[in-house]
Coordinates of C-alpha atoms in Angstrom, one line a residue:
M1 CA -32.3 35.6 34.3
E2 CA -34.8 38.0 32.6
Q3 CA -38.3 36.7 32.7
R4 CA -40.1 36.0 29.5
F5 CA -43.2 37.7 30.8
P6 CA -42.4 41.4 30.1
W7 CA -44.9 43.2 32.4
K8 CA -44.2 44.1 36.0
I9 CA -46.8 44.7 38.7
N10 CA -47.0 48.4 38.1
H11 CA -47.6 47.7 34.3
L12 CA -50.4 45.3 35.1
R13 CA -52.1 47.7 37.4
S14 CA -51.9 50.4 34.7
H15 CA -53.4 48.0 32.2
T16 CA -56.4 47.2 34.4
S17 CA -56.9 50.9 35.1
V18 CA -57.5 51.4 31.4
L19 CA -60.2 48.7 31.5
E20 CA -61.7 50.4 34.5
G21 CA -61.9 53.7 32.8
K22 CA -59.4 55.5 35.1
K23 CA -57.0 55.8 32.2
A24 CA -57.5 56.2 28.5
P25 CA -56.0 53.7 26.0
A26 CA -53.3 55.0 23.8
I27 CA -54.9 53.6 20.6
L28 CA -58.5 52.5 19.9
I29 CA -59.1 50.5 16.7
R30 CA -62.9 50.8 16.2
D31 CA -65.4 48.6 14.3
A32 CA -62.8 46.3 12.7
H33 CA -63.3 42.7 11.6
Y34 CA -60.5 41.0 13.6
L35 CA -59.4 37.4 13.5
N36 CA -60.3 35.7 16.8
S37 CA -58.0 32.7 16.8
S38 CA -59.7 31.0 19.7
L39 CA -63.1 31.1 17.9
H40 CA -61.5 30.5 14.5
Q41 CA -63.6 33.3 12.9
W42 CA -63.8 36.9 12.1
V43 CA -65.4 39.0 14.8
K44 CA -66.5 42.6 14.5
G45 CA -65.5 44.7 17.4
N46 CA -63.0 47.1 19.0
I47 CA -59.4 46.7 20.0
W48 CA -58.0 48.8 23.0
I49 CA -54.3 49.2 23.1
D50 CA -52.1 50.8 25.8
Q51 CA -48.3 50.9 25.7
D52 CA -47.3 47.7 24.0
R53 CA -50.3 45.6 25.0
I54 CA -53.8 44.8 23.9
I55 CA -56.0 45.7 26.8
Y56 CA -59.3 44.5 25.5
T57 CA -61.0 43.0 22.4
G58 CA -64.7 42.9 22.0
S59 CA -67.9 45.0 21.4
A60 CA -67.4 47.4 24.3
L61 CA -65.8 50.9 24.0
P62 CA -63.7 52.5 26.7
E63 CA -65.2 55.0 29.0
N64 CA -62.2 57.3 28.9
T65 CA -60.7 58.3 25.5
A66 CA -58.9 61.5 26.5
G67 CA -55.9 61.7 24.2
T68 CA -56.6 58.3 22.6
E69 CA -55.6 57.9 19.0
M70 CA -58.7 56.8 17.1
V71 CA -58.4 54.3 14.2
H72 CA -61.6 53.9 12.4
A73 CA -61.5 50.5 10.8
E74 CA -64.9 50.0 9.3
G75 CA -64.5 47.6 6.4
K76 CA -61.0 46.7 7.5
Y77 CA -59.6 43.3 8.7
V78 CA -57.1 42.9 11.5
V79 CA -54.9 39.9 11.8
P80 CA -51.9 39.0 14.1
G81 CA -48.5 40.2 13.1
Y82 CA -46.8 37.5 11.0
I83 CA -44.0 35.4 12.4
E84 CA -41.1 34.0 10.4
P85 CA -40.2 30.9 12.4
H86 CA -37.0 29.9 10.6
V87 CA -34.7 32.8 9.7
H88 CA -31.0 32.7 8.6
P89 CA -30.4 36.4 9.1
F90 CA -27.0 36.5 7.2
Q91 CA -27.7 36.0 3.5
L92 CA -25.8 39.2 2.7
Y93 CA -28.4 41.1 4.8
N94 CA -28.2 41.3 8.6
P95 CA -30.9 40.6 11.3
H96 CA -31.9 44.3 11.5
S97 CA -32.0 45.1 7.8
F98 CA -34.0 41.9 7.0
A99 CA -36.5 42.6 9.9
A100 CA -37.0 46.2 8.9
F101 CA -37.8 45.2 5.4
A102 CA -40.1 42.4 6.3
A103 CA -42.0 44.5 8.8
Q104 CA -43.3 46.8 6.1
R105 CA -45.2 43.8 4.7
G106 CA -46.5 42.6 8.1
T107 CA -43.8 40.2 9.3
T108 CA -42.8 41.6 12.7
S109 CA -41.5 38.6 14.7
F110 CA -38.5 36.5 13.8
I111 CA -37.1 33.3 15.2
Q112 CA -33.5 33.4 14.1
D113 CA -30.3 31.4 13.6
N114 CA -27.5 32.4 16.0
L115 CA -24.7 30.7 14.0
M116 CA -23.1 33.7 12.4
L117 CA -23.3 35.8 15.5
L118 CA -21.5 32.9 17.3
L119 CA -18.7 32.7 14.6
L120 CA -18.3 36.5 14.1
T121 CA -18.4 37.7 17.7
G122 CA -17.0 34.8 19.7
K123 CA -18.8 32.5 22.1
K124 CA -18.5 34.9 25.1
K125 CA -19.9 38.0 23.2
A126 CA -22.6 36.5 21.0
L127 CA -25.3 36.1 23.7
P128 CA -24.8 39.7 25.1
F129 CA -24.7 41.1 21.6
M130 CA -28.1 39.4 20.9
Q131 CA -29.7 41.0 23.9
Q132 CA -29.8 44.5 22.3
F133 CA -32.5 43.4 19.9
K134 CA -34.9 43.3 22.8
K135 CA -35.0 47.1 22.5
S136 CA -36.5 46.9 19.0
P137 CA -40.2 47.5 18.4
L138 CA -40.0 44.2 16.5
S139 CA -39.8 40.8 18.2
F140 CA -36.6 38.8 17.9
Y141 CA -36.2 35.3 19.1
W142 CA -33.3 33.0 18.6
W143 CA -32.0 29.4 18.1
S144 CA -29.2 27.8 19.9
R145 CA -27.1 25.9 17.4
L146 CA -25.7 22.6 18.6
D147 CA -23.3 22.2 15.6
S148 CA -21.6 24.4 13.0
Q149 CA -22.9 22.6 9.8
T150 CA -19.3 22.5 8.5
E151 CA -16.0 21.0 9.6
L152 CA -14.4 23.6 11.8
N153 CA -10.9 23.1 13.1
R154 CA -11.9 24.0 16.6
E155 CA -15.6 23.3 16.8
E156 CA -15.3 22.3 20.4
D157 CA -14.3 25.9 21.2
Y158 CA -17.6 27.2 20.1
F159 CA -19.9 24.4 21.3
T160 CA -19.3 23.7 24.9
N161 CA -21.6 22.5 27.7
G162 CA -21.4 25.9 29.4
E163 CA -22.2 27.9 26.3
I164 CA -25.0 25.6 25.1
R165 CA -26.7 25.8 28.5
A166 CA -26.3 29.6 28.7
W167 CA -28.0 30.0 25.4
L168 CA -30.8 27.5 26.3
D169 CA -31.3 29.3 29.6
D170 CA -32.1 32.6 27.8
P171 CA -35.8 33.3 27.5
S172 CA -35.3 34.7 24.0
V173 CA -34.0 31.4 22.8
L174 CA -36.9 29.2 21.8
L175 CA -35.2 26.2 20.3
A176 CA -32.1 24.1 19.8
G177 CA -31.0 23.5 16.2
E178 CA -31.6 23.3 13.4
L179 CA -29.8 20.1 13.9
T180 CA -27.8 19.5 10.8
A181 CA -25.6 17.0 12.7
W182 CA -28.5 14.7 13.3
P183 CA -26.5 11.7 11.9
K184 CA -24.3 11.9 14.9
L185 CA -27.3 11.2 17.1
V186 CA -27.9 8.0 15.2
E187 CA -24.3 7.0 15.5
G188 CA -24.2 7.4 19.3
D189 CA -22.9 10.9 20.0
D190 CA -24.1 11.1 23.6
L191 CA -22.8 14.7 24.2
L192 CA -25.1 15.9 21.4
L193 CA -27.9 13.9 22.7
S194 CA -27.4 15.4 26.2
W195 CA -27.8 18.9 24.7
V196 CA -31.0 17.9 23.0
Q197 CA -32.3 16.7 26.3
E198 CA -31.1 19.9 28.0
A199 CA -33.3 21.8 25.5
R200 CA -36.3 19.5 26.2
L201 CA -35.9 19.9 30.0
R202 CA -36.1 23.7 29.5
Y203 CA -39.3 23.2 27.4
K204 CA -37.5 24.4 24.2
R205 CA -38.2 23.0 20.8
V206 CA -35.6 21.0 18.8
E207 CA -35.6 21.6 15.1
G208 CA -34.4 18.8 12.9
H209 CA -32.8 18.9 9.4
L210 CA -34.0 15.7 7.8
P211 CA -34.1 16.0 4.0
G212 CA -35.1 12.7 2.4
A213 CA -35.2 10.9 5.8
S214 CA -37.0 7.5 5.9
E215 CA -40.0 6.9 8.1
K216 CA -37.8 4.8 10.5
T217 CA -35.2 7.6 10.7
I218 CA -37.9 10.2 11.4
A219 CA -39.3 7.9 14.2
K220 CA -35.9 7.5 15.6
M221 CA -35.2 11.2 15.6
T222 CA -38.6 11.8 17.4
L223 CA -37.6 9.3 20.0
L224 CA -34.3 11.1 20.5
G225 CA -35.9 14.4 21.1
I226 CA -36.5 16.2 17.7
T227 CA -39.8 18.0 17.8
G228 CA -40.1 19.6 14.3
D229 CA -38.7 19.7 10.8
H230 CA -38.9 22.0 7.8
E231 CA -37.2 19.8 5.2
A232 CA -40.2 18.0 3.6
M233 CA -39.9 18.3 -0.2
T234 CA -43.1 16.4 -1.1
G235 CA -46.5 15.9 0.4
D236 CA -45.6 12.3 1.2
E237 CA -42.6 13.5 3.3
A238 CA -44.7 16.1 5.1
W239 CA -47.4 13.4 5.8
T240 CA -44.8 11.0 7.2
R241 CA -43.5 13.7 9.6
L242 CA -47.1 14.4 10.7
E243 CA -47.8 10.7 11.2
Q244 CA -44.7 10.4 13.4
G245 CA -45.7 13.3 15.6
L246 CA -43.3 16.0 14.3
A247 CA -44.4 19.6 13.9
V248 CA -44.2 20.4 10.2
T249 CA -43.1 23.7 8.7
L250 CA -43.8 24.0 5.0
R251 CA -40.9 25.7 3.1
H252 CA -41.0 28.1 0.2
S253 CA -37.5 29.5 -0.3
S254 CA -35.2 30.7 -3.1
I255 CA -33.7 27.2 -3.5
R256 CA -36.8 25.2 -2.5
P257 CA -40.0 27.1 -3.7
D258 CA -42.1 24.1 -2.7
L259 CA -45.2 25.5 -1.0
P260 CA -47.8 25.2 -3.8
K261 CA -46.7 21.6 -4.5
L262 CA -46.7 20.7 -0.8
I263 CA -50.2 22.1 -0.3
R264 CA -51.6 20.4 -3.4
E265 CA -50.1 17.0 -2.5
L266 CA -51.2 17.2 1.1
K267 CA -54.7 18.0 -0.1
E268 CA -54.6 15.0 -2.5
K269 CA -53.6 12.8 0.4
G270 CA -56.7 13.9 2.3
L271 CA -55.3 16.3 4.9
R272 CA -58.4 18.1 6.2
S273 CA -56.9 21.0 8.0
F274 CA -53.7 23.0 7.6
D275 CA -54.3 24.9 10.8
S276 CA -51.6 23.1 12.7
L277 CA -48.9 23.6 10.0
M278 CA -46.4 26.4 9.8
M279 CA -44.6 28.1 6.9
T280 CA -41.2 29.6 6.4
T281 CA -39.0 31.2 3.7
D282 CA -36.0 29.5 5.2
G283 CA -33.4 32.3 4.9
S284 CA -33.8 33.0 1.3
T285 CA -31.5 35.4 -0.6
P286 CA -32.4 39.1 -0.9
S287 CA -34.1 39.3 -4.3
F288 CA -36.4 36.4 -3.4
Y289 CA -38.1 38.8 -1.0
A290 CA -38.9 41.6 -3.5
D291 CA -42.5 40.2 -3.7
G292 CA -42.9 39.8 0.1
V293 CA -42.0 37.6 3.1
M294 CA -44.6 35.8 5.1
D295 CA -47.4 37.8 3.4
R296 CA -46.3 36.2 0.1
L297 CA -46.6 32.7 1.6
I298 CA -50.1 33.5 2.9
S299 CA -51.1 34.6 -0.6
I300 CA -49.8 31.4 -2.0
A301 CA -51.7 29.3 0.5
I302 CA -54.9 31.2 -0.2
D303 CA -54.4 30.9 -3.9
E304 CA -54.0 27.1 -3.4
G305 CA -57.5 26.9 -1.8
I306 CA -56.5 27.1 1.9
D307 CA -59.1 28.9 4.0
P308 CA -57.8 32.4 4.7
I309 CA -58.1 31.9 8.5
E310 CA -55.9 28.8 8.3
A311 CA -53.5 30.6 6.0
Y312 CA -53.1 33.4 8.5
H313 CA -52.7 30.9 11.3
M314 CA -49.9 29.1 9.5
A315 CA -48.0 32.4 9.7
S316 CA -48.9 33.5 13.2
Y317 CA -51.1 31.6 15.7
S318 CA -49.9 28.1 14.8
I319 CA -46.3 29.2 15.2
A320 CA -46.9 31.0 18.5
K321 CA -48.7 27.9 19.9
Y322 CA -45.9 25.6 18.8
Y323 CA -43.2 27.8 20.4
R324 CA -45.4 28.4 23.5
L325 CA -45.8 32.1 22.8
E326 CA -49.5 32.3 22.4
Y327 CA -49.8 33.9 25.9
M328 CA -47.9 36.8 24.4
Q329 CA -48.5 37.0 20.7
G330 CA -49.8 35.3 17.5
M331 CA -53.4 36.2 18.2
I332 CA -55.6 39.3 18.6
A333 CA -56.8 38.9 22.2
T334 CA -56.8 40.6 25.5
G335 CA -53.3 40.6 27.2
R336 CA -51.2 39.9 24.1
L337 CA -48.6 42.2 22.6
A338 CA -50.2 44.8 20.5
T339 CA -48.7 43.4 17.3
L340 CA -51.1 43.3 14.4
N341 CA -51.7 44.1 10.8
I342 CA -54.6 46.0 9.3
L343 CA -55.8 44.8 5.9
S344 CA -58.1 46.2 3.3
D345 CA -59.2 42.7 2.3
P346 CA -58.8 39.3 4.0
R347 CA -57.5 37.8 0.8
E348 CA -54.7 40.5 0.5
P349 CA -52.2 39.8 3.3
N350 CA -49.9 42.7 2.5
P351 CA -51.1 45.2 5.1
E352 CA -51.9 48.8 4.8
S353 CA -50.9 49.4 8.4
V354 CA -48.6 47.5 10.8
L355 CA -48.4 47.8 14.6
S356 CA -45.7 46.1 16.6
K357 CA -45.5 46.3 20.4
G358 CA -47.9 49.2 20.3
K359 CA -45.8 51.2 17.8
W360 CA -46.7 52.0 14.3
I361 CA -44.3 50.5 11.8
K362 CA -46.4 51.4 8.8
R363 CA -49.4 53.7 8.8
D364 CA -51.9 53.9 5.9
G365 CA -49.3 52.7 3.5
V366 CA -46.5 55.0 4.7
K367 CA -43.4 53.7 6.5
V368 CA -42.9 55.0 10.1
D369 CA -39.2 55.4 10.9
Q370 CA -38.0 53.6 14.1
S371 CA -35.3 54.8 16.4
F372 CA -33.7 51.4 17.1
T373 CA -30.4 50.7 15.4
P374 CA -28.1 47.9 16.5
D375 CA -24.6 48.5 17.8
W376 CA -22.5 46.6 15.4
S377 CA -19.2 47.3 17.1
E378 CA -18.7 43.7 18.3
I379 CA -18.7 42.5 14.7
E380 CA -15.4 43.7 13.3
A381 CA -14.7 44.5 9.6
L382 CA -12.6 41.9 7.9
E383 CA -9.0 43.2 8.3
L384 CA -6.6 40.9 6.4
D385 CA -3.0 41.6 7.4
W386 CA -1.7 39.0 4.8
T387 CA -1.8 38.7 1.1
L388 CA -1.8 36.0 -1.6
S389 CA 0.7 35.3 -4.4
E390 CA 0.7 33.1 -7.4
D391 CA 2.8 30.6 -5.4
D392 CA -0.2 30.0 -3.3
L393 CA -2.3 29.1 -6.3
Q394 CA -0.9 25.6 -6.9
F395 CA -3.6 23.2 -8.2
S396 CA -2.5 19.6 -8.4
M397 CA -5.4 17.9 -6.6
P398 CA -6.6 14.7 -8.4
C399 CA -10.2 15.1 -7.1
G400 CA -12.4 18.0 -7.9
I401 CA -15.9 19.2 -7.0
D402 CA -18.7 18.8 -9.6
M403 CA -21.9 21.0 -9.1
V404 CA -25.1 19.0 -9.5
N405 CA -27.4 22.0 -8.6
N406 CA -27.2 25.2 -6.6
V407 CA -26.0 23.4 -3.5
I408 CA -25.4 19.7 -4.2
T409 CA -21.9 18.7 -5.2
K410 CA -20.2 15.4 -6.1
P411 CA -16.6 14.4 -6.6
Y412 CA -15.0 13.9 -10.1
S413 CA -11.5 12.9 -11.3
I414 CA -9.5 15.8 -12.6
T415 CA -7.9 15.1 -16.0
M416 CA -7.2 18.7 -17.0
D417 CA -3.7 20.2 -16.6
A418 CA -4.2 22.9 -14.0
S419 CA -0.6 24.1 -13.7
G420 CA -1.0 27.0 -16.1
E421 CA -2.0 30.6 -15.5
E422 CA -5.5 30.1 -17.0
L423 CA -8.0 27.3 -17.6
P424 CA -9.6 27.1 -21.1
R425 CA -12.8 29.2 -21.4
S426 CA -14.3 26.4 -23.6
K427 CA -14.5 24.1 -20.5
D428 CA -16.7 24.5 -17.4
E429 CA -13.9 23.8 -14.9
S430 CA -12.6 26.6 -12.7
F431 CA -9.9 27.0 -10.1
L432 CA -11.3 26.7 -6.5
M433 CA -9.5 27.7 -3.4
L434 CA -10.5 28.1 0.3
V435 CA -8.1 30.2 2.4
D436 CA -8.2 30.6 6.2
R437 CA -9.4 34.1 7.0
D438 CA -6.2 34.5 9.2
G439 CA -4.1 33.3 6.2
K440 CA -2.7 30.3 8.0
W441 CA -3.8 27.5 5.6
K442 CA -5.3 26.8 2.2
I443 CA -6.8 24.0 0.1
C444 CA -6.9 24.1 -3.7
T445 CA -8.8 22.1 -6.2
L446 CA -11.1 22.5 -9.3
I447 CA -14.8 23.1 -9.5
K448 CA -16.8 21.8 -12.4
G449 CA -20.1 23.5 -13.5
F450 CA -19.7 26.8 -11.8
A451 CA -18.8 29.0 -14.8
K452 CA -17.1 29.0 -18.2
D453 CA -16.0 32.7 -18.6
L454 CA -15.2 33.9 -15.1
G455 CA -12.0 35.7 -14.6
G456 CA -11.9 35.7 -10.8
L457 CA -14.3 35.7 -7.9
A458 CA -13.3 36.4 -4.3
S459 CA -15.8 35.9 -1.5
S460 CA -15.5 36.3 2.3
F461 CA -19.1 35.1 2.4
S462 CA -19.1 31.4 3.3
S463 CA -20.5 29.2 6.0
S464 CA -17.2 29.0 7.8
G465 CA -16.3 32.7 7.3
D466 CA -13.1 31.8 5.3
I467 CA -12.2 33.1 1.9
L468 CA -13.4 31.5 -1.3
L469 CA -11.6 32.1 -4.6
I470 CA -13.0 30.8 -7.9
G471 CA -12.0 31.6 -11.5
K472 CA -10.4 30.8 -14.8
S473 CA -7.5 33.1 -14.3
K474 CA -5.1 33.1 -11.4
K475 CA -4.3 36.8 -11.9
G476 CA -8.0 37.5 -12.0
M477 CA -8.5 35.6 -8.7
L478 CA -5.7 37.6 -7.1
H479 CA -7.1 40.8 -8.4
A480 CA -10.5 39.9 -7.0
F481 CA -8.9 39.0 -3.7
E482 CA -7.0 42.3 -3.4
R483 CA -10.2 44.3 -4.1
M484 CA -12.2 42.2 -1.6
K485 CA -9.4 42.8 1.0
A486 CA -9.6 46.6 0.3
L487 CA -13.3 46.5 0.9
K488 CA -12.7 44.7 4.2
G489 CA -15.0 41.9 3.2
G490 CA -17.4 41.2 0.4
I491 CA -17.9 39.5 -2.9
V492 CA -15.9 40.7 -5.9
I493 CA -15.9 39.5 -9.5
T494 CA -13.2 40.5 -12.0
N495 CA -12.7 39.8 -15.7
G496 CA -10.1 41.1 -18.2
G497 CA -8.4 43.2 -15.5
E498 CA -11.6 45.0 -14.7
V499 CA -13.9 44.8 -11.6
Q500 CA -17.3 43.7 -12.9
L501 CA -19.1 43.6 -9.6
E502 CA -18.5 44.2 -5.9
I503 CA -20.8 43.7 -2.9
P504 CA -19.2 45.1 0.3
L505 CA -19.9 43.1 3.4
S506 CA -18.7 45.3 6.2
L507 CA -20.1 43.2 9.0
G508 CA -17.4 40.5 9.5
G509 CA -17.1 40.0 5.7
V510 CA -20.4 38.2 5.8
M511 CA -23.3 40.7 6.1
S512 CA -24.0 44.1 4.6
E513 CA -25.1 47.2 6.6
K514 CA -27.1 48.4 3.6
P515 CA -30.9 48.3 3.7
M516 CA -32.6 45.5 1.7
D517 CA -33.9 47.9 -0.9
E518 CA -30.3 48.6 -1.9
L519 CA -29.0 45.1 -1.4
I520 CA -31.7 43.4 -3.7
P521 CA -30.4 45.1 -6.9
E522 CA -26.8 44.3 -5.9
E523 CA -27.6 40.6 -5.5
R524 CA -29.6 40.7 -8.8
K525 CA -26.4 42.1 -10.5
L526 CA -24.4 39.2 -9.0
R527 CA -26.8 36.7 -10.6
E528 CA -26.6 38.6 -13.9
V529 CA -22.8 38.7 -14.0
L530 CA -22.4 35.1 -13.1
R531 CA -25.2 34.0 -15.5
D532 CA -23.3 35.8 -18.3
A533 CA -20.1 33.9 -17.2
G534 CA -21.9 30.6 -17.5
Y535 CA -23.4 30.0 -14.1
Q536 CA -26.4 27.8 -15.0
F537 CA -28.2 27.5 -11.6
D538 CA -30.6 29.9 -9.7
D539 CA -28.9 31.0 -6.5
P540 CA -25.2 31.8 -6.5
V541 CA -25.3 33.2 -2.9
Y542 CA -26.4 29.8 -1.6
T543 CA -23.7 28.1 -3.7
L544 CA -21.0 30.2 -2.1
L545 CA -22.5 29.7 1.4
F546 CA -22.8 25.9 1.1
L547 CA -19.5 25.0 -0.6
C548 CA -18.2 24.6 2.9
S549 CA -21.3 23.1 4.5
T550 CA -21.2 19.4 5.4
H551 CA -24.9 18.9 6.0
L552 CA -25.4 18.4 2.3
P553 CA -24.0 15.7 0.0
Y554 CA -21.5 14.7 -1.3
L555 CA -18.2 16.6 -1.3
R556 CA -17.3 19.8 0.5
I557 CA -14.3 22.1 0.8
T558 CA -13.8 22.8 4.5
Q559 CA -11.3 24.1 7.1
R560 CA -10.1 20.5 7.5
G561 CA -9.7 19.9 3.7
I562 CA -11.7 18.2 1.0
Y563 CA -14.4 16.3 2.9
D564 CA -16.5 13.3 1.9
V565 CA -19.8 13.9 3.6
K566 CA -21.2 10.3 3.4
K567 CA -17.9 8.7 4.5
K568 CA -17.3 11.5 7.1
T569 CA -13.7 11.5 5.9
V570 CA -11.1 14.1 5.0
L571 CA -9.9 13.0 1.6
F572 CA -7.2 15.7 1.2
P573 CA -6.2 17.9 4.2
T574 CA -5.6 21.6 4.1
I575 CA -1.9 22.6 4.0
M576 CA -0.2 25.4 5.9
R577 CA 0.9 28.5 3.9

């Protein structure tokens, strides 16, 4: 097993030789105001850096500066590189493209969901595939999912004792979860409980998923091994989690932009310090990040009256402490990774320069290109060797799915005749179909509230990796499917025989290889086209992702069929094609 401490004896001797003056540091940041997290204050001094490590912080200057890069930082402020503690790196973007984008605004460490890597590469390849990100100048850490957050036909093939333990044994894996299947713990699933305990035995954190949970449920989850939660939607809910001893991550995302409200309500309840809290953007969709990543959250916290030091800690030091990383990062101090941001003003968290593991990511406002590029060969393009016909599009289900908001759906009784070629454009009901990515099975129903004037939409982007078809016209849906198939994965919208939009997703039909700067306008176009078609909510990417996800109420379309989440029952099973 690779050790989490990255420096060998010869590295350590080299580091101390810099301190002794026998060797010059690679970089010297002089006369900066840097955030000393131990003292909880700004300190004026110098930061010596060699290779990927901070050698010294304080008032002294090195004796030997031959070849040292001098950074004169008078009037500048230096803070730790920001950490995003809860990343879903597959919202059309991929782990590399999201990180490269976020790093330009100071977020250089990422604690990431492994679910899509598990589904797209297979259980034997996912962990080795993940290891290549250790070569990046950015810091990548991972979760170990214990459940799929949908109803997979063969979930037991992905989540086995051996695979869970292998993930939890890896030093880059910092937590188990997020645990969307927490109701199974309550109901007595001892296998799941044993995995939670395996994580705790390895000193890993266990992230819950407890939206709307009562005080008693939160206490019970704490007893069963949950250590933190990010699902508080009100100050009262955050307070209850703190009272019961859970670590709390305040969320501000594309579907839950709650941070200002949470801060105000916690202050109203009398919370005296925010220093132990964390923040996350919770895997938002691309256009949400146009205004920043963790730097945006720090700005919001400062604007809401949080002391700037506490705001920076909520995006760095507090996260590092919780995940037991403070010996390596999350603070500007001797011995830590040389990962830091240089600011022009302590109230402006978007940095002018970014250093990660001793390498410049951004220098005086200019991006510095990095050599690291992942090898995506283990994630195959979506090659569909089957096709659909109108005979597949038979809609006679008595129960449909009614959209309450972006992601919440409830059942409704279908009274409309769905046997024809098209549904009336005057109504907000559309055909909805989920098809196995291998073409073996299907499930057909209607969805209410998605759109009024949508010809056809085909999406290989879903939480299970299967194919979603939505639309008013069966021919339009087939047209969209054939174009999506030709793209080898993606999201395609057609109307009147024309392709209105396409977003290729070449990585397994789920993620794009394009950089975020190109993906953001594509996702904005998706919103625009669907809004014109009558989509009345905010985030269609999340709607597509969560139609199959059983961690949200009330009705879902899954590999097993139409699924009642509260009753945990398949109402109508999938049928073979």
